């Protein structure tokens, strides 16, 4: 009758393609590219220092709490200030910031929880990968479905961390740094292209 038709294919490949498609909020990722690359470096350094302390038989929890709670919290403040200098902060970015703060609190809570359960230090380290995986899962729903890949990689990483206890933080550092660095590099390059050619279409997929 000439009425508009709204229909979608039910083929699995097309359903999967839609799931991995960027959302309208994905444009904000251009503001995060370089910052995510720096964040990857910070995570890797934190994990390497933690692994070094573990291998050198540092059993007191206080240094680990200071490194992950105060260190990561201080970097979060620096990250946020650098982001604000790049331009106005959107509502979606504030949501992501709350998500990030929740992950920092969760990671910091691991150490007193280990103490309460009378576990050796870093025994619950695989929880870090689970928390990071949940963060990327939410980012996939808000920003771009491609982040489902990072979420899945981090969930799997938690099991490897449980098996290889003495290398757990090294494994987490490498995987989590990669999860931030490579998307950050992509969005940083897209930002450079956008700045160089303001009229060029923006592609975030």
Short mmCIF file of C-alpha atoms in Angstrom, two decimals:
data_model
loop_
_atom_site.label_atom_id
_atom_site.label_comp_id
_atom_site.label_asym_id
_atom_site.label_seq_id
_atom_site.Cartn_x
_atom_site.Cartn_y
_atom_site.Cartn_z
CA UNK A 1 0.00 0.00 0.00
CA UNK A 2 3.01 2.29 -0.17
CA UNK A 3 3.51 2.23 3.62
CA UNK A 4 7.11 2.31 4.90
CA UNK A 5 8.48 -1.11 5.79
CA UNK A 6 10.81 -1.78 8.74
CA UNK A 7 12.39 -5.24 8.43
CA UNK A 8 15.70 -6.85 9.24
CA UNK A 9 17.32 -9.97 7.92
CA UNK A 10 17.52 -12.88 10.35
CA UNK A 11 20.69 -14.35 8.79
CA UNK A 12 23.23 -15.05 11.52
CA UNK A 13 26.04 -13.25 9.71
CA UNK A 14 23.97 -10.08 9.39
CA UNK A 15 22.79 -10.27 12.99
CA UNK A 16 26.43 -10.65 14.06
CA UNK A 17 27.44 -7.73 11.86
CA UNK A 18 24.83 -5.50 13.50
CA UNK A 19 26.03 -6.57 16.96
CA UNK A 20 29.58 -5.44 16.17
CA UNK A 21 28.48 -2.19 14.59
CA UNK A 22 29.51 1.12 16.26
CA UNK A 23 26.76 3.06 18.00
CA UNK A 24 26.11 6.78 17.45
CA UNK A 25 28.16 7.38 20.62
CA UNK A 26 31.30 5.92 19.02
CA UNK A 27 32.35 9.35 17.71
CA UNK A 28 33.63 10.26 21.18
CA UNK A 29 36.34 7.61 20.83
CA UNK A 30 38.34 10.04 18.70
CA UNK A 31 38.95 12.00 21.91
CA UNK A 32 40.36 8.93 23.67
CA UNK A 33 42.79 7.47 21.14
CA UNK A 34 46.05 8.93 22.44
CA UNK A 35 44.88 8.70 26.06
CA UNK A 36 44.13 4.99 25.66
CA UNK A 37 47.63 4.44 24.32
CA UNK A 38 49.04 6.12 27.43
CA UNK A 39 46.64 4.10 29.57
CA UNK A 40 47.97 0.90 28.00
CA UNK A 41 51.50 1.91 29.05
CA UNK A 42 50.39 2.73 32.61
CA UNK A 43 48.63 -0.63 32.96
CA UNK A 44 51.63 -2.51 31.64
CA UNK A 45 54.01 -0.72 34.04
CA UNK A 46 51.69 -1.37 37.00
CA UNK A 47 51.51 -5.06 36.15
CA UNK A 48 55.26 -5.40 35.60
CA UNK A 49 56.02 -3.73 38.94
CA UNK A 50 53.43 -5.92 40.67
CA UNK A 51 54.86 -9.07 39.11
CA UNK A 52 58.37 -7.98 40.14
CA UNK A 53 57.23 -7.51 43.75
CA UNK A 54 55.56 -10.91 43.72
CA UNK A 55 58.66 -12.64 42.36
CA UNK A 56 60.74 -10.89 45.02
CA UNK A 57 58.52 -12.34 47.78
CA UNK A 58 56.77 -9.13 48.82
CA UNK A 59 53.94 -10.61 50.89
CA UNK A 60 52.67 -7.46 52.60
CA UNK A 61 49.47 -6.24 50.98
CA UNK A 62 50.11 -2.56 51.65
CA UNK A 63 52.50 -1.99 48.70
CA UNK A 64 50.03 -3.65 46.33
CA UNK A 65 47.11 -1.61 47.68
CA UNK A 66 49.13 1.59 47.30
CA UNK A 67 50.23 0.70 43.77
CA UNK A 68 46.79 -0.25 42.47
CA UNK A 69 44.49 2.03 44.47
CA UNK A 70 46.56 5.18 44.80
CA UNK A 71 48.60 4.71 41.63
CA UNK A 72 45.68 3.86 39.37
CA UNK A 73 43.51 6.48 41.07
CA UNK A 74 46.13 9.19 40.50
CA UNK A 75 46.39 8.20 36.84
CA UNK A 76 42.60 8.39 36.55
CA UNK A 77 42.72 12.01 37.72
CA UNK A 78 45.49 12.82 35.22
CA UNK A 79 43.60 11.01 32.44
CA UNK A 80 40.41 12.92 33.14
CA UNK A 81 42.16 16.30 33.25
CA UNK A 82 43.90 15.59 29.95
CA UNK A 83 40.57 14.62 28.41
CA UNK A 84 38.93 17.85 29.61
CA UNK A 85 41.63 19.89 27.93
CA UNK A 86 40.72 18.30 24.59
CA UNK A 87 37.22 19.79 24.64
CA UNK A 88 33.80 19.53 26.29
CA UNK A 89 33.09 16.22 28.02
CA UNK A 90 29.91 14.51 26.85
CA UNK A 91 27.30 12.78 28.99
CA UNK A 92 28.34 9.39 27.62
CA UNK A 93 31.95 10.04 28.59
CA UNK A 94 30.81 10.79 32.13
CA UNK A 95 29.04 7.43 32.18
CA UNK A 96 32.23 5.69 31.06
CA UNK A 97 34.17 7.61 33.73
CA UNK A 98 31.81 6.28 36.42
CA UNK A 99 32.29 2.79 35.04
CA UNK A 100 36.07 3.21 35.19
CA UNK A 101 35.90 4.52 38.76
CA UNK A 102 33.82 1.50 39.73
CA UNK A 103 36.48 -0.79 38.25
CA UNK A 104 39.22 0.96 40.27
CA UNK A 105 37.20 0.51 43.46
CA UNK A 106 36.61 -3.15 42.63
CA UNK A 107 40.31 -3.76 41.99
CA UNK A 108 41.26 -2.01 45.22
CA UNK A 109 38.76 -4.14 47.15
CA UNK A 110 40.46 -7.35 46.03
CA UNK A 111 43.33 -6.94 48.49
CA UNK A 112 41.32 -6.50 51.73
CA UNK A 113 39.04 -9.28 50.53
CA UNK A 114 42.05 -11.59 50.20
CA UNK A 115 43.10 -10.63 53.71
CA UNK A 116 39.65 -11.33 55.13
CA UNK A 117 39.57 -14.74 53.42
CA UNK A 118 43.14 -15.40 54.65
CA UNK A 119 44.44 -15.93 51.13
CA UNK A 120 47.98 -15.29 49.90
CA UNK A 121 48.50 -11.92 48.25
CA UNK A 122 47.38 -11.81 44.58
CA UNK A 123 45.51 -15.10 44.86
CA UNK A 124 42.42 -13.28 43.60
CA UNK A 125 44.37 -11.57 40.79
CA UNK A 126 42.20 -13.21 38.07
CA UNK A 127 39.35 -11.00 39.32
CA UNK A 128 41.19 -8.05 37.72
CA UNK A 129 40.68 -9.58 34.28
CA UNK A 130 37.00 -10.27 35.04
CA UNK A 131 36.45 -6.66 36.13
CA UNK A 132 38.23 -5.35 33.02
CA UNK A 133 36.19 -7.71 30.86
CA UNK A 134 32.95 -6.34 32.32
CA UNK A 135 34.14 -2.79 31.60
CA UNK A 136 34.70 -3.64 27.93
CA UNK A 137 31.37 -5.47 27.78
CA UNK A 138 29.58 -2.29 28.83
CA UNK A 139 31.69 -0.25 26.39
CA UNK A 140 30.58 -2.61 23.63
CA UNK A 141 26.92 -1.87 24.38
CA UNK A 142 27.43 1.90 24.69
CA UNK A 143 30.15 2.63 22.12
CA UNK A 144 30.99 -0.09 19.60
CA UNK A 145 30.28 -3.81 19.37
CA UNK A 146 33.90 -4.46 18.40
CA UNK A 147 34.74 -4.19 22.11
CA UNK A 148 33.08 -7.57 22.62
CA UNK A 149 36.38 -8.99 21.35
CA UNK A 150 38.35 -7.31 24.13
CA UNK A 151 35.76 -8.38 26.70
CA UNK A 152 36.00 -12.02 25.59
CA UNK A 153 39.82 -11.89 25.57
CA UNK A 154 39.89 -10.59 29.14
CA UNK A 155 37.39 -13.18 30.38
CA UNK A 156 39.57 -15.93 28.93
CA UNK A 157 42.65 -14.26 30.40
CA UNK A 158 41.22 -14.71 33.90
CA UNK A 159 41.48 -18.51 33.53
CA UNK A 160 45.10 -18.32 32.33
CA UNK A 161 45.89 -16.08 35.29
CA UNK A 162 44.43 -18.67 37.65
CA UNK A 163 46.54 -21.45 36.11
CA UNK A 164 49.80 -19.48 35.88
CA UNK A 165 49.62 -17.83 39.30
CA UNK A 166 53.19 -16.47 39.42
CA UNK A 167 52.88 -14.89 35.97
CA UNK A 168 49.27 -13.75 36.42
CA UNK A 169 49.97 -10.01 36.48
CA UNK A 170 52.37 -10.25 33.56
CA UNK A 171 49.66 -12.00 31.51
CA UNK A 172 47.04 -9.47 32.55
CA UNK A 173 49.36 -6.57 31.78
CA UNK A 174 50.09 -7.75 28.25
CA UNK A 175 46.46 -8.55 27.39
CA UNK A 176 44.88 -5.48 28.98
CA UNK A 177 47.51 -3.16 27.48
CA UNK A 178 46.81 -4.62 24.04
CA UNK A 179 43.05 -4.18 24.56
CA UNK A 180 43.59 -0.45 25.06
CA UNK A 181 46.58 0.23 22.82
CA UNK A 182 45.36 -1.09 19.47
CA UNK A 183 41.91 0.56 19.56
CA UNK A 184 43.61 3.70 20.86
CA UNK A 185 46.03 3.67 17.94
CA UNK A 186 43.15 3.26 15.48
CA UNK A 187 41.10 6.11 16.95
CA UNK A 188 44.17 8.35 17.26
CA UNK A 189 44.90 7.89 13.56
CA UNK A 190 41.27 8.60 12.70
CA UNK A 191 41.47 11.79 14.79
CA UNK A 192 44.56 12.86 12.86
CA UNK A 193 42.81 12.27 9.54
CA UNK A 194 39.74 14.15 10.75
CA UNK A 195 41.85 17.10 11.90
CA UNK A 196 43.79 17.13 8.63
CA UNK A 197 40.70 16.78 6.44
CA UNK A 198 37.76 18.28 8.38
CA UNK A 199 35.28 17.43 5.65
CA UNK A 200 36.21 13.74 5.46
CA UNK A 201 33.59 11.21 6.68
CA UNK A 202 34.31 9.74 10.12
CA UNK A 203 34.66 5.95 10.23
CA UNK A 204 34.76 4.37 13.70
CA UNK A 205 33.98 0.77 12.87
#
